Short mmCIF file of C-alpha atoms and ligand atoms in Angstrom, two decimals:
data_model
loop_
_atom_site.label_atom_id
_atom_site.label_comp_id
_atom_site.label_asym_id
_atom_site.label_seq_id
_atom_site.Cartn_x
_atom_site.Cartn_y
_atom_site.Cartn_z
CA MET A 1 -18.89 234.88 129.87
CA ASN A 2 -16.46 237.68 129.16
CA PHE A 3 -14.82 240.35 131.25
CA ARG A 4 -16.50 243.20 129.37
CA SER A 5 -20.07 241.97 129.93
CA GLU A 6 -19.36 241.28 133.61
CA ALA A 7 -17.74 244.72 133.90
CA TYR A 8 -20.77 246.31 132.21
CA THR A 9 -23.33 244.96 134.70
CA THR A 10 -21.05 245.77 137.63
CA ILE A 11 -20.44 249.37 136.54
CA LEU A 12 -24.14 249.91 135.82
CA LYS A 13 -25.00 248.68 139.33
CA VAL A 14 -22.62 251.20 140.84
CA LEU A 15 -23.42 254.22 138.68
CA LYS A 16 -27.17 253.69 138.33
CA ASP A 17 -28.17 251.95 141.55
CA LYS A 18 -25.36 253.52 143.65
CA GLU A 19 -24.41 250.07 144.89
CA TYR A 20 -20.76 249.26 145.37
CA SER A 21 -19.16 246.44 147.20
CA ASP A 22 -15.70 244.95 147.06
CA THR A 23 -17.27 241.57 147.81
CA LEU A 24 -19.42 241.78 144.67
CA LEU A 25 -16.34 242.68 142.64
CA HIS A 26 -14.27 239.83 144.08
CA GLN A 27 -17.07 237.29 143.48
CA ARG A 28 -17.38 238.30 139.84
CA ALA A 29 -13.63 238.32 139.33
CA LYS A 30 -13.44 234.81 140.76
CA LYS A 31 -16.18 233.62 138.39
CA LEU A 32 -14.24 235.06 135.46
CA LYS A 33 -11.03 233.44 136.58
CA ASN A 34 -12.75 230.06 136.81
CA ALA A 35 -13.97 230.59 133.24
CA GLY A 36 -10.37 231.21 132.07
CA GLU A 37 -10.69 235.02 131.76
CA ASP A 38 -8.26 237.62 133.11
CA PRO A 39 -9.63 239.15 136.32
CA ALA A 40 -6.99 241.92 136.20
CA LEU A 41 -8.65 243.47 133.13
CA PHE A 42 -12.04 243.23 134.79
CA TYR A 43 -10.79 245.00 137.93
CA ASN A 44 -9.00 247.66 135.91
CA LEU A 45 -12.03 248.39 133.73
CA VAL A 46 -14.58 248.46 136.58
CA LYS A 47 -12.52 250.48 139.03
CA GLY A 48 -11.20 252.77 136.30
CA VAL A 49 -14.62 253.61 134.84
CA ILE A 50 -16.12 254.20 138.30
CA LYS A 51 -13.31 256.58 139.23
CA LEU A 52 -13.12 258.35 135.89
CA TYR A 53 -16.70 258.45 134.69
CA LEU A 54 -17.00 262.24 135.08
CA LYS A 55 -13.96 262.75 132.85
CA LEU A 56 -15.21 260.16 130.35
CA ASP A 57 -18.63 261.83 130.33
CA TYR A 58 -17.07 265.26 129.81
CA ILE A 59 -15.03 264.02 126.84
CA LEU A 60 -17.90 262.11 125.24
CA GLN A 61 -20.14 265.19 125.27
CA GLN A 62 -17.70 266.78 122.84
CA TYR A 63 -18.31 264.05 120.26
CA VAL A 64 -22.11 263.83 120.28
CA ASP A 65 -24.88 266.30 119.58
CA LYS A 66 -25.63 267.93 122.97
CA LYS A 67 -29.36 267.16 123.03
CA LYS A 68 -28.84 263.60 121.84
CA TYR A 69 -26.23 262.99 124.54
CA THR A 70 -28.49 264.41 127.29
CA ASP A 71 -31.28 262.07 126.14
CA THR A 72 -29.01 259.03 126.03
CA ASP A 73 -29.89 256.45 128.68
CA ILE A 74 -27.28 255.67 131.36
CA LYS A 75 -27.34 252.03 130.15
CA ILE A 76 -25.89 253.20 126.84
CA LYS A 77 -23.61 255.81 128.38
CA VAL A 78 -21.94 253.06 130.42
CA LEU A 79 -21.05 251.29 127.15
CA LEU A 80 -19.52 254.51 125.85
CA TYR A 81 -17.58 255.04 129.10
CA MET A 82 -16.19 251.50 128.83
CA GLY A 83 -15.21 251.95 125.19
CA LEU A 84 -13.51 255.30 125.78
CA TYR A 85 -11.77 254.06 128.93
CA GLN A 86 -10.21 251.21 126.97
CA LEU A 87 -9.05 253.64 124.27
CA LEU A 88 -7.51 256.00 126.81
CA TYR A 89 -6.07 253.71 129.45
CA LEU A 90 -5.86 250.04 128.41
CA ASN A 91 -2.76 250.06 126.26
CA SER A 92 -2.75 246.26 125.97
CA ILE A 93 -5.97 246.46 123.94
CA PRO A 94 -5.59 247.82 120.38
CA ASP A 95 -7.99 250.64 119.46
CA TYR A 96 -9.85 248.57 116.85
CA ALA A 97 -10.45 245.78 119.39
CA ALA A 98 -11.68 248.25 122.03
CA VAL A 99 -14.20 249.72 119.56
CA ASN A 100 -15.29 246.41 117.98
CA GLU A 101 -15.77 244.62 121.28
CA THR A 102 -17.81 247.51 122.69
CA VAL A 103 -19.95 247.58 119.55
CA GLU A 104 -20.50 243.80 119.77
CA LEU A 105 -21.56 244.20 123.41
CA ALA A 106 -24.02 246.92 122.34
CA LYS A 107 -25.51 244.52 119.78
CA THR A 108 -25.88 241.74 122.34
CA LEU A 109 -27.34 243.99 125.03
CA PHE A 110 -29.48 246.25 122.82
CA ASN A 111 -29.90 246.39 119.04
CA PRO A 112 -28.04 247.34 115.83
CA GLN A 113 -29.09 251.05 116.13
CA VAL A 114 -27.45 251.38 119.55
CA ALA A 115 -24.41 249.52 118.22
CA ASP A 116 -24.16 252.02 115.30
CA PHE A 117 -24.42 254.95 117.72
CA VAL A 118 -21.66 253.57 119.98
CA ASN A 119 -19.49 252.88 116.92
CA ALA A 120 -20.00 256.42 115.56
CA VAL A 121 -19.18 258.17 118.85
CA LEU A 122 -16.02 256.15 119.56
CA ARG A 123 -14.77 256.58 115.98
CA ASN A 124 -15.50 260.32 116.14
CA TYR A 125 -13.25 260.48 119.17
CA LEU A 126 -10.50 258.46 117.47
CA ARG A 127 -10.53 260.77 114.42
CA ASN A 128 -9.87 263.82 116.58
CA PRO A 129 -8.81 262.94 120.14
CA GLU A 130 -7.87 266.53 121.14
CA VAL A 131 -9.92 267.43 124.22
CA SER A 132 -10.14 270.91 125.70
CA TYR A 133 -10.84 271.53 129.39
CA PRO A 134 -12.24 274.66 131.07
CA ASN A 135 -9.72 277.34 132.15
CA GLU A 136 -11.18 277.82 135.61
CA PRO A 137 -8.93 275.67 137.92
CA ALA A 138 -11.69 273.96 139.94
CA LEU A 139 -13.57 272.86 136.82
CA ARG A 140 -10.43 271.96 134.91
CA ILE A 141 -9.14 269.67 137.68
CA ALA A 142 -12.62 268.24 138.33
CA TYR A 143 -13.13 267.23 134.67
CA GLU A 144 -9.56 266.36 133.80
CA HIS A 145 -9.12 264.08 136.82
CA SER A 146 -12.73 263.17 137.50
CA PHE A 147 -13.71 264.50 140.93
CA PRO A 148 -16.82 266.37 142.11
CA PRO A 149 -16.19 270.10 141.41
CA GLU A 150 -17.39 271.07 144.92
CA LEU A 151 -14.77 268.77 146.46
CA ILE A 152 -12.01 270.19 144.27
CA LYS A 153 -13.05 273.72 145.32
CA GLN A 154 -12.53 272.75 148.98
CA TRP A 155 -9.15 271.21 148.23
CA LEU A 156 -8.04 274.29 146.28
CA ASP A 157 -8.91 276.50 149.25
CA LEU A 158 -6.94 274.21 151.57
CA TRP A 159 -3.88 273.33 149.50
CA GLY A 160 -3.73 275.40 146.28
CA GLU A 161 -3.72 274.29 142.66
CA GLU A 162 -0.48 272.32 142.43
CA ASN A 163 -1.04 270.08 145.47
CA THR A 164 -4.71 269.56 144.62
CA GLU A 165 -3.76 268.36 141.18
CA TYR A 166 -1.01 266.04 142.53
CA LEU A 167 -3.53 264.57 144.92
CA ALA A 168 -6.18 264.07 142.23
CA MET A 169 -3.61 262.42 139.94
CA PHE A 170 -2.27 260.16 142.66
CA PHE A 171 -5.76 258.82 143.41
CA ASN A 172 -6.26 257.86 139.76
CA GLU A 173 -3.16 255.68 139.63
CA ASN A 174 -3.39 251.95 140.27
CA PRO A 175 -2.41 251.63 143.94
CA GLU A 176 0.32 249.16 144.92
CA LEU A 177 -0.50 246.42 147.40
CA HIS A 178 0.81 247.02 150.93
CA ILE A 179 1.31 244.04 153.20
CA ARG A 180 2.05 243.71 156.92
CA VAL A 181 4.13 240.91 158.37
CA ASN A 182 2.44 238.86 161.10
CA SER A 183 5.15 239.05 163.75
CA THR A 184 3.55 236.24 165.77
CA ALA A 185 4.16 233.87 162.82
CA THR A 186 7.29 235.03 160.97
CA THR A 187 9.80 237.87 160.46
CA PRO A 188 10.15 240.47 157.67
CA GLU A 189 13.40 238.83 156.50
CA LYS A 190 11.85 235.37 156.27
CA LEU A 191 8.78 236.63 154.40
CA LYS A 192 10.92 238.53 151.89
CA ALA A 193 13.10 235.46 151.29
CA TYR A 194 10.01 233.26 150.92
CA PHE A 195 8.60 235.48 148.15
CA ALA A 196 12.00 235.91 146.48
CA LYS A 197 12.16 232.11 146.04
CA ARG A 198 8.88 232.38 144.13
CA ASN A 199 10.13 235.25 141.96
CA ILE A 200 7.86 237.71 143.71
CA VAL A 201 9.40 241.03 144.65
CA ILE A 202 8.20 242.70 147.83
CA THR A 203 9.90 245.98 148.72
CA PRO A 204 10.49 247.04 152.34
CA SER A 205 8.63 250.18 153.39
CA GLN A 206 10.62 253.23 154.49
CA ALA A 207 7.92 253.98 157.03
CA SER A 208 7.71 250.75 159.04
CA PRO A 209 9.91 247.66 159.46
CA MET A 210 6.80 245.45 159.39
CA MET A 211 5.50 246.72 156.02
CA PHE A 212 6.25 245.85 152.39
CA HIS A 213 4.76 247.02 149.10
CA THR A 214 4.51 245.23 145.79
CA ALA A 215 3.16 245.64 142.27
CA GLN A 216 2.57 241.85 142.04
CA THR A 217 -0.83 242.10 143.70
CA ALA A 218 -2.48 238.95 142.33
CA GLU A 219 0.55 236.69 142.92
CA VAL A 220 0.91 237.86 146.53
CA LEU A 221 -2.79 237.58 147.33
CA GLU A 222 -3.07 234.12 145.83
CA ASP A 223 -0.03 232.79 147.65
CA VAL A 224 -0.67 230.24 150.38
CA ALA A 225 1.34 232.43 152.80
CA PHE A 226 -1.72 234.68 152.95
CA SER A 227 -4.25 231.97 153.84
CA GLU A 228 -1.70 230.52 156.28
CA GLY A 229 -1.63 233.86 158.13
CA TYR A 230 1.95 235.02 157.55
CA PHE A 231 0.84 238.49 156.47
CA SER A 232 -2.14 240.83 156.14
CA VAL A 233 -3.13 243.37 153.52
CA GLN A 234 -3.10 246.86 155.00
CA ASP A 235 -2.17 250.31 153.83
CA THR A 236 1.01 251.53 155.53
CA SER A 237 -0.74 254.65 156.84
CA ALA A 238 -3.11 252.43 158.85
CA ALA A 239 -0.20 250.43 160.28
CA LEU A 240 1.48 253.68 161.38
CA ILE A 241 -1.59 254.55 163.45
CA VAL A 242 -1.11 251.35 165.47
CA GLU A 243 2.61 252.06 165.80
CA LEU A 244 1.68 255.46 167.23
CA LEU A 245 -0.69 253.75 169.70
CA ASP A 246 2.29 251.52 170.62
CA PRO A 247 0.41 248.79 172.53
CA GLN A 248 2.52 246.75 174.98
CA LYS A 249 2.36 243.12 176.08
CA GLU A 250 -0.21 242.22 178.74
CA GLU A 251 -2.07 245.54 178.46
CA SER A 252 -5.82 246.15 178.14
CA VAL A 253 -6.63 247.95 174.91
CA LEU A 254 -10.01 249.21 173.66
CA ASP A 255 -10.60 249.59 169.91
CA LEU A 256 -13.92 251.40 169.80
CA PHE A 257 -14.66 251.52 166.04
CA ALA A 258 -12.88 248.34 165.19
CA ALA A 259 -14.29 246.65 162.08
CA PRO A 260 -13.24 245.35 159.62
CA GLY A 261 -10.29 245.15 161.95
CA GLY A 262 -7.05 245.87 160.08
CA LYS A 263 -5.76 247.96 162.96
CA CYS A 264 -7.16 245.64 165.63
CA SER A 265 -5.28 242.61 164.32
CA TYR A 266 -2.05 244.62 164.22
CA ILE A 267 -2.62 245.73 167.85
CA ALA A 268 -3.07 242.07 168.82
CA GLU A 269 0.10 241.08 166.94
CA ARG A 270 2.18 243.80 168.58
CA MET A 271 0.98 242.55 171.97
CA ASP A 272 2.26 239.13 170.91
CA ASN A 273 -1.04 237.42 171.65
CA THR A 274 -0.99 238.54 175.31
CA GLY A 275 -3.26 240.90 177.28
CA GLU A 276 -6.65 241.78 175.86
CA VAL A 277 -7.93 243.85 172.95
CA ILE A 278 -11.64 244.64 173.12
CA ALA A 279 -12.94 245.31 169.60
CA VAL A 280 -16.27 247.14 169.37
CA ASP A 281 -18.26 247.80 166.19
CA LYS A 282 -21.96 247.95 165.43
CA ILE A 283 -21.95 246.18 162.05
CA PRO A 284 -22.03 242.37 162.41
CA SER A 285 -21.00 241.60 158.82
CA LYS A 286 -17.88 243.76 159.21
CA MET A 287 -17.07 242.14 162.55
CA LYS A 288 -17.23 238.78 160.82
CA LEU A 289 -14.27 239.92 158.72
CA LEU A 290 -12.31 240.64 161.88
CA LYS A 291 -13.19 237.21 163.22
CA GLN A 292 -11.96 235.57 160.01
CA ALA A 293 -8.73 237.60 160.13
CA ALA A 294 -8.12 236.71 163.79
CA ASN A 295 -8.59 233.01 162.95
CA ARG A 296 -6.33 233.20 159.91
CA LEU A 297 -3.60 235.03 161.87
CA GLN A 298 -4.13 232.78 164.92
CA LEU A 299 -4.69 235.72 167.25
CA THR A 300 -6.30 234.73 170.51
CA ASN A 301 -6.22 237.99 172.49
CA ILE A 302 -9.09 239.79 170.72
CA LYS A 303 -12.55 239.93 172.26
CA MET A 304 -15.26 241.10 169.87
CA VAL A 305 -18.34 243.03 170.97
CA VAL A 306 -21.00 243.85 168.40
CA THR A 307 -22.81 246.92 169.68
CA ASP A 308 -23.19 250.63 169.18
CA ALA A 309 -19.97 252.12 170.56
CA PHE A 310 -21.97 254.65 172.58
CA LYS A 311 -23.73 251.79 174.39
CA TYR A 312 -20.51 249.97 175.23
CA GLY A 313 -19.89 249.94 178.95
CA PRO A 314 -19.41 250.04 181.83
CA VAL A 315 -17.95 253.46 181.18
CA ALA A 316 -14.87 253.33 183.40
CA PRO A 317 -11.21 254.37 183.08
CA ALA A 318 -10.09 250.76 182.72
CA PHE A 319 -7.86 250.67 179.60
CA HIS A 320 -4.16 251.42 179.16
CA ARG A 321 -4.79 252.44 175.56
CA VAL A 322 -7.88 253.37 173.58
CA LEU A 323 -8.04 253.68 169.80
CA VAL A 324 -10.90 255.72 168.36
CA ASP A 325 -10.68 255.28 164.58
CA VAL A 326 -13.74 257.30 163.64
CA PRO A 327 -15.94 257.24 160.52
CA CYS A 328 -14.76 260.11 158.30
CA SER A 329 -14.96 261.66 154.84
CA GLY A 330 -12.35 259.16 153.58
CA TRP A 331 -10.46 261.69 151.43
CA GLY A 332 -7.27 259.75 152.06
CA VAL A 333 -8.52 256.48 150.58
CA PHE A 334 -9.95 257.71 147.27
CA GLY A 335 -7.20 255.78 145.47
CA ARG A 336 -8.23 252.39 146.84
CA LYS A 337 -12.00 252.94 147.10
CA SER A 338 -13.07 253.85 143.61
CA ASP A 339 -16.64 254.96 144.37
CA LEU A 340 -15.94 256.97 147.52
CA ARG A 341 -15.18 260.30 145.81
CA TRP A 342 -18.75 260.35 144.53
CA GLN A 343 -20.41 260.20 147.95
CA ALA A 344 -17.98 261.33 150.62
CA HIS A 345 -18.36 265.06 150.33
CA GLN A 346 -22.05 265.09 151.19
CA ASN A 347 -22.32 264.44 154.93
CA ILE A 348 -19.23 266.01 156.48
CA PRO A 349 -21.03 268.22 159.07
CA GLU A 350 -22.80 265.13 160.42
CA LEU A 351 -19.56 263.16 160.52
CA ILE A 352 -17.84 265.95 162.42
CA LYS A 353 -20.52 265.81 165.13
CA LEU A 354 -20.17 262.02 165.38
CA GLN A 355 -16.37 262.27 165.60
CA GLU A 356 -16.56 264.83 168.40
CA LYS A 357 -18.99 262.63 170.32
CA ALA A 358 -16.82 259.54 169.75
CA LEU A 359 -13.66 261.27 170.99
CA ASP A 360 -15.43 262.52 174.13
CA TYR A 361 -16.89 259.07 174.81
CA ALA A 362 -13.64 257.20 174.18
CA ALA A 363 -11.74 259.49 176.61
CA ASN A 364 -13.83 258.12 179.48
CA PHE A 365 -12.21 254.68 179.10
CA VAL A 366 -8.58 255.81 179.44
CA THR A 367 -6.89 255.00 182.73
CA PRO A 368 -4.88 257.86 184.39
CA GLY A 369 -1.46 257.85 182.69
CA GLY A 370 -2.97 255.90 179.76
CA PHE A 371 -3.19 256.88 176.08
CA LEU A 372 -5.93 257.78 173.63
CA VAL A 373 -5.31 257.74 169.88
CA TYR A 374 -7.82 259.53 167.64
CA SER A 375 -7.46 258.67 163.95
CA THR A 376 -9.06 259.25 160.55
CA CYS A 377 -8.36 258.39 156.93
CA THR A 378 -8.80 261.95 155.70
CA MET A 379 -6.68 265.08 155.26
CA ASN A 380 -9.59 267.36 156.16
CA PRO A 381 -8.40 269.66 159.01
CA LYS A 382 -11.98 270.06 160.28
CA GLU A 383 -12.05 266.31 161.02
CA ASN A 384 -8.47 266.25 162.28
CA GLU A 385 -6.54 269.10 163.91
CA ASP A 386 -9.72 271.08 164.70
CA GLN A 387 -11.25 268.12 166.55
CA ILE A 388 -8.12 267.66 168.66
CA SER A 389 -7.76 271.38 169.46
CA ALA A 390 -11.39 271.55 170.59
CA PHE A 391 -11.00 268.39 172.68
CA LEU A 392 -7.82 269.58 174.40
CA LYS A 393 -9.46 272.90 175.22
CA LYS A 394 -12.34 271.10 176.95
CA ASN A 395 -10.21 268.40 178.60
CA ARG A 396 -7.28 269.93 180.43
CA ASN A 397 -6.41 266.52 181.92
CA PHE A 398 -5.20 265.30 178.47
CA GLU A 399 -2.08 266.40 176.58
CA LEU A 400 -0.72 265.79 173.07
CA ILE A 401 2.22 263.37 172.89
CA PRO A 402 4.41 264.14 169.84
CA ALA A 403 4.06 261.46 167.17
CA ASP A 404 7.69 261.52 166.07
CA ALA A 405 8.68 259.59 169.21
CA PHE A 406 6.90 256.57 167.70
CA ILE A 407 7.02 256.89 163.93
CA PRO A 408 9.55 258.43 161.50
CA GLU A 409 9.43 262.24 161.61
CA ARG A 410 8.78 262.44 157.85
CA TYR A 411 5.22 261.16 158.45
CA THR A 412 4.47 263.68 161.18
CA SER A 413 3.57 267.35 161.38
CA ALA A 414 3.06 269.59 164.43
CA GLY A 415 3.06 266.54 166.73
CA TYR A 416 0.48 264.62 164.69
CA LEU A 417 0.79 261.61 162.41
CA LYS A 418 -0.06 262.98 158.96
CA THR A 419 0.44 261.09 155.73
CA ILE A 420 0.18 262.84 152.38
CA PRO A 421 -0.62 260.40 149.58
CA PHE A 422 1.45 261.83 146.71
CA LYS A 423 4.38 262.61 148.99
CA HIS A 424 4.50 259.39 151.02
CA ASN A 425 3.07 256.95 148.48
CA MET A 426 0.36 255.68 150.79
CA ASP A 427 -3.21 256.57 151.80
CA GLY A 428 -3.87 259.86 153.56
CA ALA A 429 -4.29 259.47 157.34
CA PHE A 430 -4.24 261.52 160.49
CA ALA A 431 -3.75 260.52 164.13
CA ALA A 432 -3.18 262.27 167.43
CA LYS A 433 -1.85 260.57 170.55
CA LEU A 434 -3.16 262.02 173.81
CA GLN A 435 -2.14 261.06 177.33
CA ARG A 436 -4.41 261.32 180.34
CA ARG A 437 -2.57 262.94 183.23
CA LYS A 438 -2.09 260.79 186.36
C1 SAM B 1 -13.05 253.99 160.00
S1 SAM B 1 -13.97 252.56 160.20
C2 SAM B 1 -12.99 251.63 161.29
C3 SAM B 1 -11.88 250.86 160.62
C4 SAM B 1 -11.17 249.93 161.57
N1 SAM B 1 -10.65 250.62 162.73
C5 SAM B 1 -10.05 249.18 160.87
O1 SAM B 1 -8.88 249.53 161.06
O2 SAM B 1 -10.35 248.25 160.13
C6 SAM B 1 -15.27 253.11 161.21
C7 SAM B 1 -16.14 252.01 161.76
O3 SAM B 1 -17.05 252.58 162.68
C8 SAM B 1 -18.19 251.77 162.70
N2 SAM B 1 -19.24 252.56 163.35
C9 SAM B 1 -19.85 253.70 162.91
N3 SAM B 1 -20.71 254.17 163.84
C10 SAM B 1 -20.62 253.32 164.90
C11 SAM B 1 -21.24 253.27 166.19
N4 SAM B 1 -22.14 254.20 166.56
N5 SAM B 1 -20.91 252.27 167.01
C12 SAM B 1 -20.02 251.33 166.65
N6 SAM B 1 -19.39 251.31 165.45
C13 SAM B 1 -19.69 252.30 164.60
C14 SAM B 1 -18.41 251.40 161.26
O4 SAM B 1 -19.11 250.18 161.20
C15 SAM B 1 -16.98 251.26 160.74
O5 SAM B 1 -16.62 249.93 160.71
#
């Protein structure tokens, strides 16, 4: 077993069969680790090639006869992507090793002719690695940073060339690990001291006293403090959404689109294991993850209901706080979810309808004087500000509560929680806090 052959079959599954799952990746990485291989290289190669395959493809076309490249099977293209990715991004691997190992893999998987082809293309690149990109901004950014051109066009219209490029670049970097302290088990100071004793540096977040970030991902995840429930892995932007919701002890809280439950477990922690959090989601396998997290964190105030949110009832204004964390285009999490940029742009109109319906439905559960938080992990105004404006126009009994009363002002804009990945060094998220009048 070696990390390149495992990476090859994984990448092919994603690019050819459009199948991606973090679980599959983790299982394979674990297998490699047990066989004495470095899982970090496996993760880097798989996630990197999936994110950057459009760029790799664009470059490779410049080193092969056009017709021959068009006729080349995806099974062979994946080998070329892997070889070129190592040459461009894996500095720990010398160029000769990147080429030789890819050629050897081509021999094992195919035959000497394919191996010769792979060798010739990669060496062609090495002889003259100058690549030229189109002048037109949308195409240049799309190929240089590997995003669908139609998505880049939308971003350019929204934010202009400079910000679009910052965003695209940010999502191609290796994201740091963000962790959240379990306040029912320990304190931020104790957790920091615990890791310091083990020579692991975790840096306090500027955004939240309960959050840290670290570049020592593997060491932190493998530490027993994780399995013992002293912390969770969560992007800081997601934690801020719960801080905006601001759940209090002994309250009743409804989390209508709850799984896999990162926000739900934080709600339960902030309520210090009191009151009741009802977590609703329709996907049983994702709810299982919430159940595991609740057990690990020893949270006893979460009640899980596996059902379609729109069938959850009785529909009555019975909750102090309702979180409606809707399915969205996911633009804000393109850094962590390597395959998402290749699918997310397709179904936005449908998502917008679902979000509108979810917000309307969730509002029915808020008690007079209670709060409703609508959130997404996207920076798309049509899924964010536009949804809230339309809702407030229809529902005069709700009003916007400014977010900067709950989270640092730097992460807010026009009363909303709004995180900008390259500016705040976290995922992109949006949330609005609405109060139902008494
Ligand atoms: C953005 S995710 C929620 C993430 C979650 N709040 C967290 O912090 O981990 C949206 C969730 O909505 C769920 N979902 C989508 N349509 C649904 C429906 N009609 N009823 C219930 N859950 C639904 C999906 O299974 C998905 O887990």
